[in-house]
């Protein structure tokens, strides 16, 4: 079973004005991702996904070019099941024999950024192919799911102080979510306004619903510490990305200053970034985005770091269906996995790109037993929204 074709497409889906929201990133007007299709010589197709940022069009054309122009020549003709070896070949960009002989990676280019995102898409597609070739779901290849379903939290929460309670309560009423996440940060103007919105949310939800908040790394260390103090009585599940991911020492300082658990990882690349978070004791919960951090292969390495450091794993799943399904498989398998993110923003890449759905019932998502990633991609959808 050898790779015969590799193709990456930038998919750009406009969001209707009535479904758009404003956060720390500004107004979200489209959902963008790079969808990778890999075909083998025996006709099996695997699907992967890469992105440069959450729902962002930034660098999507460059991502697709890396896969189509740089990676494809290294992949065509290679055994599709050699996933770990191919990961290293793409990462090291050295002669294959040299990389294997050394026994470890000595990357010359692309240690972070778009190269890793592109590797992620290829890796996810190869796991999809391997599962389909064996008639097994990816989670079975990773060691088996620990439960048939997992709890999920509703991820949204952009409303102002007067509307945030009703918005989050609506998530709970809609699908029985037992946990929700809201956005805070510079979008509110001041730390005090963010804290007021969190307090309003907690009052509306009561004490039985889990509540998390996400600052997207937009605060200074002092601001993040002040916010954590202001909301310590709100019983938060976690405070996500309090400061920039480039300031891991600052994040550790925030964590030491408060009893509120800290989570991070959606903008981190490879196990090396997550090792730094763990060793600095900067986070309690690691949140790799499989379409950014390096795919299924690297996510399992990150999950091992979480387990070794007695941390928890909650993959960042604000993505299209391929990355969501891959993250679902990792979370269901890893001993450190405990909860799933479920986007409540307008996300056609999750709900319209594939024929299958991922329904939330009583706050939980079923871990499907379909082969591979368990998704059937609508290629007409890709053609309709293809860009560049």
Coordinates of C-alpha atoms in Angstrom, one line a residue:
X1 CA 0.0 0.0 0.0
X2 CA 1.9 3.0 -1.3
X3 CA 1.1 6.6 -1.6
X4 CA 0.1 7.5 -5.2
X5 CA -1.3 11.1 -4.8
X6 CA -1.1 14.0 -2.3
X7 CA -3.2 17.1 -2.7
X8 CA -3.9 20.0 -0.3
X9 CA -6.7 22.5 -0.8
X10 CA -7.3 25.8 1.0
X11 CA -11.0 25.8 1.9
X12 CA -12.5 29.2 2.7
X13 CA -16.1 29.3 4.0
X14 CA -17.7 32.7 4.5
X15 CA -19.7 33.0 7.7
X16 CA -23.1 34.7 7.4
X17 CA -23.2 38.1 9.2
X18 CA -25.9 36.9 11.6
X19 CA -23.6 34.1 12.7
X20 CA -20.4 36.0 13.1
X21 CA -18.9 36.9 16.5
X22 CA -16.3 39.3 17.8
X23 CA -13.5 38.1 20.1
X24 CA -9.9 39.0 21.0
X25 CA -9.1 38.2 17.3
X26 CA -11.6 40.7 16.0
X27 CA -14.6 39.9 13.8
X28 CA -14.7 36.3 12.5
X29 CA -16.0 36.5 9.0
X30 CA -14.9 33.1 7.6
X31 CA -13.7 29.7 8.6
X32 CA -10.5 28.6 6.8
X33 CA -8.6 25.4 6.8
X34 CA -6.3 23.4 4.5
X35 CA -7.8 19.9 3.7
X36 CA -5.3 17.3 2.6
X37 CA -6.3 14.3 0.5
X38 CA -3.9 11.3 0.2
X39 CA -4.7 8.4 -2.1
X40 CA -2.9 5.0 -2.1
X41 CA -2.2 2.7 -5.1
X42 CA -4.9 0.4 -3.9
X43 CA -7.6 3.1 -3.8
X44 CA -7.8 4.0 -0.2
X45 CA -8.2 7.7 0.6
X46 CA -7.2 9.4 3.8
X47 CA -8.1 12.9 4.9
X48 CA -6.1 15.4 7.0
X49 CA -6.3 19.0 8.1
X50 CA -3.9 21.8 8.7
X51 CA -4.4 25.4 9.8
X52 CA -2.1 28.3 10.7
X53 CA -4.5 29.6 13.3
X54 CA -8.0 29.1 14.7
X55 CA -10.5 29.7 11.8
X56 CA -8.0 32.0 10.2
X57 CA -7.2 32.6 6.5
X58 CA -3.7 33.6 7.4
X59 CA -1.0 31.6 5.6
X60 CA -3.5 29.0 4.2
X61 CA -2.1 29.4 0.7
X62 CA 1.4 28.8 2.0
X63 CA 0.4 25.8 3.9
X64 CA -1.2 24.2 0.9
X65 CA 2.0 25.0 -1.1
X66 CA 4.2 23.3 1.4
X67 CA 2.2 20.1 1.1
X68 CA 1.8 20.2 -2.7
X69 CA 5.2 21.4 -3.7
X70 CA 7.5 20.4 -0.9
X71 CA 6.1 17.3 0.8
X72 CA 4.4 15.5 -2.1
X73 CA 7.7 14.5 -3.9
X74 CA 8.9 13.0 -0.6
X75 CA 5.7 11.1 -0.1
X76 CA 4.6 9.6 -3.4
X77 CA 5.8 6.1 -3.7
X78 CA 6.3 5.6 0.0
X79 CA 4.5 3.0 2.1
X80 CA 1.5 4.7 3.6
X81 CA 1.7 2.7 6.8
X82 CA 5.2 4.0 7.7
X83 CA 3.7 6.9 9.6
X84 CA 6.4 7.4 12.2
X85 CA 9.2 7.2 9.6
X86 CA 7.4 9.6 7.2
X87 CA 6.8 12.1 10.1
X88 CA 10.6 12.1 10.7
X89 CA 11.4 12.4 7.0
X90 CA 9.2 15.5 6.6
X91 CA 10.4 17.0 9.9
X92 CA 14.1 16.5 9.4
X93 CA 14.3 17.3 5.7
X94 CA 17.5 15.3 5.6
X95 CA 18.4 12.2 3.7
X96 CA 16.2 9.4 5.1
X97 CA 19.1 7.1 5.9
X98 CA 21.0 9.8 7.8
X99 CA 18.0 10.6 10.0
X100 CA 17.3 7.0 10.9
X101 CA 21.0 6.3 11.5
X102 CA 21.2 9.1 14.0
X103 CA 18.3 7.8 15.8
X104 CA 16.9 11.2 16.6
X105 CA 15.9 14.3 14.7
X106 CA 18.3 17.1 13.7
X107 CA 15.9 19.4 11.8
X108 CA 17.4 22.0 9.6
X109 CA 14.2 23.8 8.7
X110 CA 10.7 24.2 10.0
X111 CA 11.1 23.4 13.7
X112 CA 7.9 25.4 14.3
X113 CA 5.2 27.1 12.3
X114 CA 3.7 26.2 8.9
X115 CA 6.0 23.2 8.3
X116 CA 4.7 21.5 11.5
X117 CA 1.1 22.4 10.6
X118 CA 1.6 20.8 7.1
X119 CA 3.1 17.7 8.7
X120 CA 0.0 17.5 10.9
X121 CA -2.3 17.3 8.0
X122 CA -0.3 14.6 6.3
X123 CA 0.0 12.6 9.5
X124 CA -3.8 12.7 10.2
X125 CA -4.5 11.5 6.7
X126 CA -2.0 8.6 7.0
X127 CA -3.7 7.5 10.2
X128 CA -7.0 7.6 8.4
X129 CA -5.6 5.4 5.7
X130 CA -4.1 2.9 8.1
X131 CA -7.4 2.6 10.0
X132 CA -9.3 2.1 6.8
X133 CA -6.9 -0.5 5.5
X134 CA -7.3 -2.5 8.6
X135 CA -11.0 -1.9 9.0
X136 CA -10.4 -0.4 12.5
X137 CA -11.0 3.1 14.0
X138 CA -7.9 5.1 14.7
X139 CA -8.5 5.0 18.5
X140 CA -8.2 1.2 18.3
X141 CA -4.8 1.5 16.6
X142 CA -3.7 3.8 19.4
X143 CA -4.5 1.4 22.1
X144 CA -8.3 1.4 22.4
X145 CA -10.9 3.8 23.7
X146 CA -11.3 4.0 27.5
X147 CA -15.1 4.6 27.2
X148 CA -17.7 4.6 24.5
X149 CA -18.4 8.3 25.0
X150 CA -16.7 11.3 26.6
X151 CA -18.0 14.5 28.2
X152 CA -17.8 17.6 26.1
X153 CA -17.9 21.3 27.0
X154 CA -19.7 23.9 24.9
X155 CA -17.1 26.4 23.6
X156 CA -18.4 29.9 22.8
X157 CA -19.4 32.7 25.2
X158 CA -18.8 36.1 23.6
X159 CA -21.9 38.0 24.9
X160 CA -21.6 41.0 27.1
X161 CA -22.2 41.1 30.9
X162 CA -25.9 41.4 30.4
X163 CA -26.2 38.5 27.9
X164 CA -23.5 36.1 28.8
X165 CA -25.6 34.2 31.4
X166 CA -28.4 33.5 28.9
X167 CA -26.0 32.6 26.1
X168 CA -24.2 30.0 28.2
X169 CA -27.4 28.7 29.7
X170 CA -28.7 28.2 26.2
X171 CA -25.8 25.9 25.5
X172 CA -26.7 23.8 28.5
X173 CA -30.4 23.6 27.5
X174 CA -29.7 22.8 23.9
X175 CA -27.6 19.6 24.3
X176 CA -27.3 19.0 28.0
X177 CA -23.8 20.2 28.3
X178 CA -22.5 20.0 31.8
X179 CA -19.6 22.4 31.1
X180 CA -19.1 25.6 29.1
X181 CA -16.3 27.9 28.1
X182 CA -16.5 31.7 27.6
X183 CA -14.1 34.2 26.1
X184 CA -12.4 37.0 28.2
X185 CA -9.3 39.2 27.5
X186 CA -8.6 42.4 25.7
X187 CA -12.0 42.1 23.9
X188 CA -13.5 43.4 27.2
X189 CA -11.3 46.5 27.4
X190 CA -10.4 46.0 31.1
X191 CA -9.7 43.1 33.4
X192 CA -12.5 44.2 35.7
X193 CA -15.0 43.9 32.8
X194 CA -13.9 40.4 32.0
X195 CA -14.2 39.4 35.7
X196 CA -17.7 40.9 35.8
X197 CA -18.8 38.8 32.8
X198 CA -17.4 35.6 34.5
X199 CA -19.2 36.4 37.7
X200 CA -22.5 37.0 35.8
X201 CA -22.0 33.7 34.0
X202 CA -21.4 31.8 37.2
X203 CA -24.5 33.3 38.8
X204 CA -26.7 32.4 35.9
X205 CA -25.3 28.8 35.6
X206 CA -25.3 28.0 39.2
X207 CA -22.8 25.8 40.9
X208 CA -23.4 22.5 39.0
X209 CA -22.2 23.5 35.6
X210 CA -18.5 23.6 34.9
X211 CA -17.2 27.0 33.7
X212 CA -13.9 27.8 31.9
X213 CA -12.6 31.0 30.4
X214 CA -10.1 31.8 27.6
X215 CA -8.0 34.9 27.3
X216 CA -6.3 33.9 24.1
X217 CA -2.9 35.0 25.5
X218 CA -3.8 38.6 25.4
X219 CA -3.0 39.8 28.9
X220 CA 0.2 40.8 30.6
X221 CA 1.3 38.7 33.6
X222 CA 0.1 41.4 36.0
X223 CA -3.3 41.6 34.3
X224 CA -3.7 37.8 34.3
X225 CA -2.8 37.5 38.0
X226 CA -5.3 40.3 38.8
X227 CA -8.1 38.5 36.8
X228 CA -7.4 35.2 38.5
X229 CA -7.7 36.8 41.9
X230 CA -11.0 38.5 41.0
X231 CA -12.6 35.2 39.9
X232 CA -11.2 32.8 42.4
X233 CA -14.6 32.4 44.0
X234 CA -16.2 31.4 40.7
X235 CA -14.9 27.8 40.8
X236 CA -13.5 27.8 37.3
X237 CA -12.5 24.6 35.6
X238 CA -9.6 26.4 34.1
X239 CA -8.2 29.8 32.9
X240 CA -6.9 29.3 29.4
X241 CA -3.9 31.0 27.8
X242 CA -3.7 33.8 30.4
X243 CA -0.6 35.3 28.7
X244 CA 1.2 34.8 25.4
X245 CA 2.5 31.3 24.7
X246 CA 5.9 32.9 24.1
X247 CA 6.0 33.8 27.8
X248 CA 5.9 30.3 29.5
X249 CA 7.8 31.6 32.5
X250 CA 5.1 34.3 32.9
X251 CA 2.4 31.7 32.6
X252 CA 4.1 29.7 35.3
X253 CA 4.1 32.8 37.5
X254 CA 0.3 33.2 36.9
X255 CA -0.2 29.6 37.9
X256 CA 1.8 29.9 41.1
X257 CA -0.2 33.0 42.1
X258 CA -3.7 31.5 42.0
X259 CA -5.6 28.3 42.8
X260 CA -7.4 28.6 39.4
X261 CA -6.1 25.8 37.1
X262 CA -4.2 27.0 34.0
X263 CA -4.6 25.5 30.5
X264 CA -2.6 26.1 27.3
X265 CA -1.5 24.7 24.1
X266 CA -3.6 25.6 21.1
X267 CA -0.8 27.6 19.5
X268 CA 2.1 25.3 20.5
X269 CA 4.1 23.1 18.1
X270 CA 5.4 19.6 18.8
X271 CA 6.1 17.8 22.0
X272 CA 9.1 20.1 22.7
X273 CA 6.8 23.1 23.4
X274 CA 4.6 21.0 25.6
X275 CA 7.6 19.6 27.5
X276 CA 8.6 23.2 28.3
X277 CA 5.1 23.9 29.6
X278 CA 5.3 20.8 31.8
X279 CA 8.8 21.3 33.1
X280 CA 8.1 24.9 34.0
X281 CA 4.9 23.9 35.8
X282 CA 3.1 26.5 33.6
X283 CA -0.1 24.6 33.0
X284 CA -2.4 22.1 34.6
X285 CA -4.1 21.1 31.4
X286 CA -2.4 20.6 28.0
X287 CA -4.5 21.5 24.9
X288 CA -2.7 20.5 21.6
X289 CA -4.5 21.3 18.4
X290 CA -3.8 18.3 16.2
X291 CA -4.0 20.4 13.0
X292 CA -1.2 22.7 14.4
X293 CA 0.9 20.7 16.8
X294 CA 1.9 17.8 14.5
X295 CA -1.0 15.4 14.1
X296 CA -2.0 12.2 15.8
X297 CA 1.6 10.9 16.1
X298 CA 2.8 14.0 17.9
X299 CA -0.4 14.3 20.0
X300 CA 0.2 10.9 21.5
X301 CA 3.7 12.0 22.5
X302 CA 2.2 15.1 24.1
X303 CA -0.3 12.9 25.9
X304 CA 2.5 10.9 27.3
X305 CA 4.1 14.1 28.6
X306 CA 0.8 15.0 30.3
X307 CA 0.6 11.6 31.9
X308 CA 4.2 11.6 33.1
X309 CA 3.8 15.1 34.7
X310 CA 0.4 14.2 36.3
X311 CA -1.3 16.7 34.0
X312 CA -4.6 16.4 32.1
X313 CA -5.2 16.5 28.3
X314 CA -8.0 18.3 26.6
X315 CA -7.3 18.7 22.9
X316 CA -8.2 22.0 21.2
X317 CA -10.9 21.0 18.8
X318 CA -12.0 24.3 17.2
X319 CA -11.4 22.8 13.8
X320 CA -12.8 21.0 10.8
X321 CA -14.0 17.4 10.9
X322 CA -10.7 15.7 10.1
X323 CA -8.8 17.4 13.0
X324 CA -11.8 17.0 15.3
X325 CA -12.1 13.3 14.6
X326 CA -8.4 12.9 15.1
X327 CA -8.5 14.8 18.4
X328 CA -11.4 12.7 19.5
X329 CA -9.5 9.5 18.9
X330 CA -6.5 10.8 20.9
X331 CA -8.6 12.0 23.8
X332 CA -10.5 8.8 24.0
X333 CA -7.2 6.8 24.1
X334 CA -4.9 8.8 26.2
X335 CA -4.9 8.1 30.0
X336 CA -4.7 11.9 30.5
X337 CA -7.7 12.8 28.3
X338 CA -10.8 13.8 30.1
X339 CA -13.0 16.2 28.1
X340 CA -13.7 17.4 24.6
X341 CA -14.1 20.9 23.2
X342 CA -17.3 21.3 21.1
X343 CA -17.5 24.5 19.0
X344 CA -20.7 26.5 19.4
X345 CA -19.6 29.1 16.8
X346 CA -20.6 28.8 13.2
X347 CA -18.4 25.9 12.0
X348 CA -19.4 24.5 8.6
X349 CA -16.1 22.7 8.4
X350 CA -17.2 20.5 11.2
X351 CA -20.9 20.1 10.3
X352 CA -21.0 20.3 6.5
X353 CA -17.7 19.1 5.2
X354 CA -18.5 15.4 6.1
X355 CA -21.6 13.3 5.9
X356 CA -21.4 12.1 9.5
X357 CA -22.2 14.2 12.5
X358 CA -20.8 14.3 16.1
X359 CA -24.0 14.8 18.1
X360 CA -23.9 15.8 21.8
X361 CA -26.4 13.8 23.9
X362 CA -26.7 14.6 27.6
X363 CA -23.4 16.5 27.4
X364 CA -21.4 13.6 25.9
X365 CA -20.0 12.7 22.5
X366 CA -20.0 9.1 21.3
X367 CA -16.6 7.7 20.2
X368 CA -17.5 6.2 16.8
X369 CA -16.3 2.8 15.8
X370 CA -16.1 3.5 12.0
X371 CA -12.8 2.7 10.3
X372 CA -10.1 5.3 10.2
X373 CA -11.2 8.7 11.4
X374 CA -14.8 7.6 10.7
X375 CA -15.6 10.5 8.3
X376 CA -16.8 10.6 4.7
X377 CA -15.7 13.9 3.1
X378 CA -18.1 15.7 0.7
X379 CA -15.6 16.7 -2.0
X380 CA -18.2 18.9 -3.7
X381 CA -18.0 21.1 -0.5
X382 CA -14.3 21.4 -1.0
X383 CA -14.6 22.3 -4.7
X384 CA -17.3 24.9 -3.8
X385 CA -15.1 26.7 -1.3
X386 CA -11.6 26.1 -2.7
X387 CA -9.3 29.1 -2.8
X388 CA -5.9 29.8 -4.2

